[in-house]
């Protein structure tokens, strides 16, 4: 299918639009085992949080508690039995890593603060209405579901919709373009039949007055 028959006349493939790297491979099921593993692990986490009554803080605390108990007993028993200690890597944050992370956070926080200031002072009306629309949408969605369910649903959509579209993009693009053309034709008919008549009615009323 030529680019003229693609949505938005795009030239690139779905894989290229998504970045062409590991993330794109996962989203498009090029690495099916990894994608399935992410979905299953996320589903398991959702079930644990949703059905068991665990909170994120309690689960993380219990996991770390179990981990340090196992490592502690392993190290003590290894010392008594003359066995090797647990193979733990060297845990260390270099100054360079901290500086890079700090610089990355600082840039994005400053961008956010600058945009917030522009909105508060009325300098960027378009950004204000866009932010208000997003916040209203988040508020509506948040009132309908909880954060965990929304997160899992969002991840499920991200890992299924792009792959489904890539597989059937010829059919989806052709039918979508056909539907848009039909909508444009209906709009032209509606505009010529109703909007123009309404305009003529307004002009006639103005002439009579």
PDB file of C-alpha atoms in Angstrom:
ATOM      1  CA  UNK A   1       0.000   0.000   0.000  1.00  0.00           C
ATOM      2  CA  UNK A   2       1.395   3.402  -0.982  1.00  0.00           C
ATOM      3  CA  UNK A   3       1.973   6.232   1.452  1.00  0.00           C
ATOM      4  CA  UNK A   4      -1.013   8.112   0.027  1.00  0.00           C
ATOM      5  CA  UNK A   5      -3.240   5.332   1.353  1.00  0.00           C
ATOM      6  CA  UNK A   6      -1.698   5.394   4.816  1.00  0.00           C
ATOM      7  CA  UNK A   7      -3.167   7.291   7.731  1.00  0.00           C
ATOM      8  CA  UNK A   8      -1.756  10.838   7.814  1.00  0.00           C
ATOM      9  CA  UNK A   9       0.240   9.980   4.644  1.00  0.00           C
ATOM     10  CA  UNK A  10       2.996   8.590   6.844  1.00  0.00           C
ATOM     11  CA  UNK A  11       6.185   7.293   5.266  1.00  0.00           C
ATOM     12  CA  UNK A  12       7.612   5.311   8.195  1.00  0.00           C
ATOM     13  CA  UNK A  13       6.601   1.906   9.503  1.00  0.00           C
ATOM     14  CA  UNK A  14       4.985   1.402  12.896  1.00  0.00           C
ATOM     15  CA  UNK A  15       8.241  -0.055  14.198  1.00  0.00           C
ATOM     16  CA  UNK A  16      10.157   3.063  13.128  1.00  0.00           C
ATOM     17  CA  UNK A  17       7.529   5.391  14.632  1.00  0.00           C
ATOM     18  CA  UNK A  18       7.877   3.593  17.990  1.00  0.00           C
ATOM     19  CA  UNK A  19      11.641   4.177  17.981  1.00  0.00           C
ATOM     20  CA  UNK A  20      12.867   0.986  16.329  1.00  0.00           C
ATOM     21  CA  UNK A  21      14.626  -0.271  19.488  1.00  0.00           C
ATOM     22  CA  UNK A  22      13.905  -2.771  22.242  1.00  0.00           C
ATOM     23  CA  UNK A  23      10.744  -0.937  23.345  1.00  0.00           C
ATOM     24  CA  UNK A  24       9.325  -1.133  19.827  1.00  0.00           C
ATOM     25  CA  UNK A  25      10.241  -4.831  19.628  1.00  0.00           C
ATOM     26  CA  UNK A  26       8.410  -5.506  22.898  1.00  0.00           C
ATOM     27  CA  UNK A  27       5.322  -3.478  21.932  1.00  0.00           C
ATOM     28  CA  UNK A  28       5.080  -5.191  18.535  1.00  0.00           C
ATOM     29  CA  UNK A  29       5.719  -8.688  19.905  1.00  0.00           C
ATOM     30  CA  UNK A  30       9.017  -9.049  18.030  1.00  0.00           C
ATOM     31  CA  UNK A  31      10.246 -10.471  21.348  1.00  0.00           C
ATOM     32  CA  UNK A  32       7.117 -12.440  22.174  1.00  0.00           C
ATOM     33  CA  UNK A  33       8.467 -14.216  25.250  1.00  0.00           C
ATOM     34  CA  UNK A  34       9.523 -10.930  26.850  1.00  0.00           C
ATOM     35  CA  UNK A  35       6.208  -9.238  26.045  1.00  0.00           C
ATOM     36  CA  UNK A  36       4.218 -12.179  27.394  1.00  0.00           C
ATOM     37  CA  UNK A  37       6.395 -12.239  30.500  1.00  0.00           C
ATOM     38  CA  UNK A  38       5.741  -8.546  31.156  1.00  0.00           C
ATOM     39  CA  UNK A  39       1.995  -9.061  30.779  1.00  0.00           C
ATOM     40  CA  UNK A  40       1.960 -12.113  33.064  1.00  0.00           C
ATOM     41  CA  UNK A  41       4.110 -10.492  35.754  1.00  0.00           C
ATOM     42  CA  UNK A  42       1.987  -7.353  35.653  1.00  0.00           C
ATOM     43  CA  UNK A  43      -1.199  -9.429  35.836  1.00  0.00           C
ATOM     44  CA  UNK A  44       0.188 -11.346  38.813  1.00  0.00           C
ATOM     45  CA  UNK A  45       1.079  -8.073  40.541  1.00  0.00           C
ATOM     46  CA  UNK A  46      -2.401  -6.720  39.864  1.00  0.00           C
ATOM     47  CA  UNK A  47      -4.009  -9.851  41.347  1.00  0.00           C
ATOM     48  CA  UNK A  48      -1.768  -9.651  44.420  1.00  0.00           C
ATOM     49  CA  UNK A  49      -2.600  -6.001  45.053  1.00  0.00           C
ATOM     50  CA  UNK A  50      -6.281  -6.194  44.089  1.00  0.00           C
ATOM     51  CA  UNK A  51      -7.334  -9.483  45.688  1.00  0.00           C
ATOM     52  CA  UNK A  52      -5.009  -9.984  48.653  1.00  0.00           C
ATOM     53  CA  UNK A  53      -5.428  -6.547  50.185  1.00  0.00           C
ATOM     54  CA  UNK A  54      -1.700  -5.822  49.985  1.00  0.00           C
ATOM     55  CA  UNK A  55      -0.553  -2.269  49.426  1.00  0.00           C
ATOM     56  CA  UNK A  56       2.578  -1.406  47.469  1.00  0.00           C
ATOM     57  CA  UNK A  57       4.422  -0.354  50.634  1.00  0.00           C
ATOM     58  CA  UNK A  58       3.534  -3.528  52.555  1.00  0.00           C
ATOM     59  CA  UNK A  59       4.430  -5.790  49.629  1.00  0.00           C
ATOM     60  CA  UNK A  60       7.799  -4.116  49.040  1.00  0.00           C
ATOM     61  CA  UNK A  61       8.560  -4.232  52.767  1.00  0.00           C
ATOM     62  CA  UNK A  62       7.729  -7.944  52.989  1.00  0.00           C
ATOM     63  CA  UNK A  63       9.767  -8.766  49.883  1.00  0.00           C
ATOM     64  CA  UNK A  64      12.820  -6.904  51.222  1.00  0.00           C
ATOM     65  CA  UNK A  65      12.358  -8.483  54.655  1.00  0.00           C
ATOM     66  CA  UNK A  66      12.282 -11.968  53.123  1.00  0.00           C
ATOM     67  CA  UNK A  67      15.286 -11.153  50.948  1.00  0.00           C
ATOM     68  CA  UNK A  68      17.519  -9.885  53.746  1.00  0.00           C
ATOM     69  CA  UNK A  69      16.535 -12.798  56.032  1.00  0.00           C
ATOM     70  CA  UNK A  70      17.465 -15.308  53.299  1.00  0.00           C
ATOM     71  CA  UNK A  71      20.788 -13.559  52.570  1.00  0.00           C
ATOM     72  CA  UNK A  72      21.601 -13.218  56.263  1.00  0.00           C
ATOM     73  CA  UNK A  73      20.964 -16.916  57.000  1.00  0.00           C
ATOM     74  CA  UNK A  74      22.837 -17.894  53.817  1.00  0.00           C
ATOM     75  CA  UNK A  75      25.881 -15.843  54.819  1.00  0.00           C
ATOM     76  CA  UNK A  76      25.899 -17.197  58.396  1.00  0.00           C
ATOM     77  CA  UNK A  77      25.495 -20.811  57.311  1.00  0.00           C
ATOM     78  CA  UNK A  78      28.185 -20.354  54.657  1.00  0.00           C
ATOM     79  CA  UNK A  79      30.606 -19.060  57.287  1.00  0.00           C
ATOM     80  CA  UNK A  80      29.880 -22.023  59.581  1.00  0.00           C
ATOM     81  CA  UNK A  81      30.107 -24.653  56.811  1.00  0.00           C
ATOM     82  CA  UNK A  82      33.047 -23.008  55.016  1.00  0.00           C
ATOM     83  CA  UNK A  83      30.943 -22.386  51.925  1.00  0.00           C
ATOM     84  CA  UNK A  84      31.116 -19.367  49.601  1.00  0.00           C
ATOM     85  CA  UNK A  85      29.119 -16.313  50.636  1.00  0.00           C
ATOM     86  CA  UNK A  86      26.081 -15.140  48.611  1.00  0.00           C
ATOM     87  CA  UNK A  87      27.237 -13.834  45.201  1.00  0.00           C
ATOM     88  CA  UNK A  88      26.162 -10.225  45.650  1.00  0.00           C
ATOM     89  CA  UNK A  89      27.375  -7.581  43.182  1.00  0.00           C
ATOM     90  CA  UNK A  90      29.098  -4.433  44.373  1.00  0.00           C
ATOM     91  CA  UNK A  91      26.327  -1.909  45.038  1.00  0.00           C
ATOM     92  CA  UNK A  92      27.720   1.530  44.329  1.00  0.00           C
ATOM     93  CA  UNK A  93      26.506   4.766  42.767  1.00  0.00           C
ATOM     94  CA  UNK A  94      29.253   6.721  41.058  1.00  0.00           C
ATOM     95  CA  UNK A  95      29.367  10.501  41.213  1.00  0.00           C
ATOM     96  CA  UNK A  96      28.966  10.607  37.432  1.00  0.00           C
ATOM     97  CA  UNK A  97      25.713   8.610  37.543  1.00  0.00           C
ATOM     98  CA  UNK A  98      24.319  10.837  40.295  1.00  0.00           C
ATOM     99  CA  UNK A  99      25.268  14.003  38.383  1.00  0.00           C
ATOM    100  CA  UNK A 100      23.675  12.735  35.173  1.00  0.00           C
ATOM    101  CA  UNK A 101      20.454  11.755  36.967  1.00  0.00           C
ATOM    102  CA  UNK A 102      20.388  15.097  38.791  1.00  0.00           C
ATOM    103  CA  UNK A 103      20.919  17.057  35.568  1.00  0.00           C
ATOM    104  CA  UNK A 104      18.169  15.077  33.809  1.00  0.00           C
ATOM    105  CA  UNK A 105      15.709  15.687  36.663  1.00  0.00           C
ATOM    106  CA  UNK A 106      16.672  19.368  36.936  1.00  0.00           C
ATOM    107  CA  UNK A 107      16.039  20.040  33.231  1.00  0.00           C
ATOM    108  CA  UNK A 108      12.605  18.437  33.252  1.00  0.00           C
ATOM    109  CA  UNK A 109      11.578  20.028  36.560  1.00  0.00           C
ATOM    110  CA  UNK A 110      12.630  23.455  35.277  1.00  0.00           C
ATOM    111  CA  UNK A 111      10.649  22.910  32.060  1.00  0.00           C
ATOM    112  CA  UNK A 112       7.608  21.941  34.119  1.00  0.00           C
ATOM    113  CA  UNK A 113       7.961  24.967  36.413  1.00  0.00           C
ATOM    114  CA  UNK A 114       8.405  27.312  33.444  1.00  0.00           C
ATOM    115  CA  UNK A 115       5.311  25.926  31.701  1.00  0.00           C
ATOM    116  CA  UNK A 116       3.330  26.148  34.957  1.00  0.00           C
ATOM    117  CA  UNK A 117       4.362  29.793  35.393  1.00  0.00           C
ATOM    118  CA  UNK A 118       3.340  30.642  31.822  1.00  0.00           C
ATOM    119  CA  UNK A 119      -0.068  29.046  32.371  1.00  0.00           C
ATOM    120  CA  UNK A 120      -0.573  30.774  35.729  1.00  0.00           C
ATOM    121  CA  UNK A 121       0.261  34.182  34.213  1.00  0.00           C
ATOM    122  CA  UNK A 122      -1.982  33.585  31.179  1.00  0.00           C
ATOM    123  CA  UNK A 123       0.910  33.692  28.700  1.00  0.00           C
ATOM    124  CA  UNK A 124       0.091  30.375  27.018  1.00  0.00           C
ATOM    125  CA  UNK A 125      -3.655  29.879  26.667  1.00  0.00           C
ATOM    126  CA  UNK A 126      -3.272  26.870  24.385  1.00  0.00           C
ATOM    127  CA  UNK A 127      -1.104  25.048  26.917  1.00  0.00           C
ATOM    128  CA  UNK A 128      -3.551  25.997  29.671  1.00  0.00           C
ATOM    129  CA  UNK A 129      -6.561  24.499  27.887  1.00  0.00           C
ATOM    130  CA  UNK A 130      -4.560  21.412  26.932  1.00  0.00           C
ATOM    131  CA  UNK A 131      -3.440  20.867  30.541  1.00  0.00           C
ATOM    132  CA  UNK A 132      -6.972  21.513  31.839  1.00  0.00           C
ATOM    133  CA  UNK A 133      -8.400  18.980  29.372  1.00  0.00           C
ATOM    134  CA  UNK A 134      -5.841  16.336  30.369  1.00  0.00           C
ATOM    135  CA  UNK A 135      -6.436  16.916  34.086  1.00  0.00           C
ATOM    136  CA  UNK A 136     -10.204  16.732  33.594  1.00  0.00           C
ATOM    137  CA  UNK A 137      -9.824  13.499  31.641  1.00  0.00           C
ATOM    138  CA  UNK A 138      -7.576  12.034  34.352  1.00  0.00           C
ATOM    139  CA  UNK A 139     -10.106  13.077  37.001  1.00  0.00           C
ATOM    140  CA  UNK A 140     -12.975  11.408  35.122  1.00  0.00           C
ATOM    141  CA  UNK A 141     -11.004   8.208  34.509  1.00  0.00           C
ATOM    142  CA  UNK A 142      -9.777   8.195  38.128  1.00  0.00           C
ATOM    143  CA  UNK A 143     -13.345   8.370  39.406  1.00  0.00           C
ATOM    144  CA  UNK A 144     -14.260   5.301  37.345  1.00  0.00           C
ATOM    145  CA  UNK A 145     -11.382   3.002  38.296  1.00  0.00           C
ATOM    146  CA  UNK A 146      -8.426   2.672  40.670  1.00  0.00           C
ATOM    147  CA  UNK A 147      -4.806   3.392  39.809  1.00  0.00           C
ATOM    148  CA  UNK A 148      -3.655  -0.249  39.685  1.00  0.00           C
ATOM    149  CA  UNK A 149      -6.439  -1.347  37.334  1.00  0.00           C
ATOM    150  CA  UNK A 150      -5.846   1.698  35.145  1.00  0.00           C
ATOM    151  CA  UNK A 151      -2.102   0.992  35.031  1.00  0.00           C
ATOM    152  CA  UNK A 152      -2.577  -2.654  34.038  1.00  0.00           C
ATOM    153  CA  UNK A 153      -5.240  -1.757  31.467  1.00  0.00           C
ATOM    154  CA  UNK A 154      -2.977   0.922  29.987  1.00  0.00           C
ATOM    155  CA  UNK A 155      -0.057  -1.515  29.772  1.00  0.00           C
ATOM    156  CA  UNK A 156      -2.303  -4.142  28.172  1.00  0.00           C
ATOM    157  CA  UNK A 157      -3.465  -1.608  25.556  1.00  0.00           C
ATOM    158  CA  UNK A 158       0.122  -0.478  24.861  1.00  0.00           C
ATOM    159  CA  UNK A 159       1.280  -4.079  24.357  1.00  0.00           C
ATOM    160  CA  UNK A 160      -1.641  -5.187  22.181  1.00  0.00           C
ATOM    161  CA  UNK A 161      -3.048  -2.301  20.116  1.00  0.00           C
ATOM    162  CA  UNK A 162       0.179  -1.395  18.217  1.00  0.00           C
ATOM    163  CA  UNK A 163       0.841  -5.061  17.392  1.00  0.00           C
ATOM    164  CA  UNK A 164      -2.753  -5.555  16.250  1.00  0.00           C
ATOM    165  CA  UNK A 165      -2.549  -2.413  14.111  1.00  0.00           C
ATOM    166  CA  UNK A 166       0.773  -3.453  12.535  1.00  0.00           C
ATOM    167  CA  UNK A 167      -0.642  -6.845  11.615  1.00  0.00           C
ATOM    168  CA  UNK A 168      -3.814  -5.492  10.017  1.00  0.00           C
ATOM    169  CA  UNK A 169      -2.677  -1.960   9.117  1.00  0.00           C
ATOM    170  CA  UNK A 170      -3.651  -2.297   5.427  1.00  0.00           C
ATOM    171  CA  UNK A 171      -7.266  -3.060   6.330  1.00  0.00           C
ATOM    172  CA  UNK A 172      -7.409  -0.561   9.199  1.00  0.00           C
ATOM    173  CA  UNK A 173      -5.912   2.272   7.136  1.00  0.00           C
ATOM    174  CA  UNK A 174      -8.140   1.651   4.124  1.00  0.00           C
ATOM    175  CA  UNK A 175     -11.354   1.437   6.163  1.00  0.00           C
ATOM    176  CA  UNK A 176     -10.402   4.411   8.335  1.00  0.00           C
ATOM    177  CA  UNK A 177      -9.612   6.577   5.299  1.00  0.00           C
ATOM    178  CA  UNK A 178     -12.865   5.455   3.677  1.00  0.00           C
ATOM    179  CA  UNK A 179     -14.773   6.336   6.858  1.00  0.00           C
ATOM    180  CA  UNK A 180     -13.131   9.781   7.014  1.00  0.00           C
ATOM    181  CA  UNK A 181     -14.114  10.450   3.414  1.00  0.00           C
ATOM    182  CA  UNK A 182     -17.692   9.440   4.164  1.00  0.00           C
ATOM    183  CA  UNK A 183     -17.735  11.750   7.180  1.00  0.00           C
ATOM    184  CA  UNK A 184     -16.419  14.613   5.040  1.00  0.00           C
ATOM    185  CA  UNK A 185     -19.158  13.984   2.474  1.00  0.00           C
ATOM    186  CA  UNK A 186     -21.788  13.965   5.209  1.00  0.00           C
ATOM    187  CA  UNK A 187     -20.388  17.202   6.616  1.00  0.00           C
ATOM    188  CA  UNK A 188     -20.513  18.866   3.192  1.00  0.00           C
ATOM    189  CA  UNK A 189     -24.151  17.770   2.778  1.00  0.00           C
ATOM    190  CA  UNK A 190     -25.021  18.943   6.287  1.00  0.00           C
ATOM    191  CA  UNK A 191     -23.277  22.256   5.709  1.00  0.00           C
ATOM    192  CA  UNK A 192     -25.013  22.881   2.403  1.00  0.00           C
ATOM    193  CA  UNK A 193     -28.438  21.802   3.609  1.00  0.00           C
ATOM    194  CA  UNK A 194     -28.693  23.158   7.137  1.00  0.00           C
ATOM    195  CA  UNK A 195     -25.865  25.604   7.851  1.00  0.00           C
ATOM    196  CA  UNK A 196     -26.370  27.566   4.640  1.00  0.00           C
ATOM    197  CA  UNK A 197     -30.117  27.728   5.219  1.00  0.00           C
ATOM    198  CA  UNK A 198     -29.495  28.969   8.742  1.00  0.00           C
ATOM    199  CA  UNK A 199     -27.163  31.650   7.405  1.00  0.00           C
ATOM    200  CA  UNK A 200     -29.750  32.735   4.841  1.00  0.00           C
ATOM    201  CA  UNK A 201     -32.394  32.884   7.582  1.00  0.00           C
ATOM    202  CA  UNK A 202     -30.125  35.113   9.694  1.00  0.00           C
ATOM    203  CA  UNK A 203     -29.461  37.428   6.731  1.00  0.00           C
ATOM    204  CA  UNK A 204     -33.171  37.661   5.985  1.00  0.00           C
ATOM    205  CA  UNK A 205     -33.926  38.524   9.611  1.00  0.00           C
ATOM    206  CA  UNK A 206     -31.247  41.192   9.531  1.00  0.00           C
ATOM    207  CA  UNK A 207     -32.704  42.701   6.362  1.00  0.00           C
ATOM    208  CA  UNK A 208     -36.214  42.759   7.861  1.00  0.00           C
ATOM    209  CA  UNK A 209     -34.977  44.433  11.004  1.00  0.00           C
TER     210      UNK A 209
END
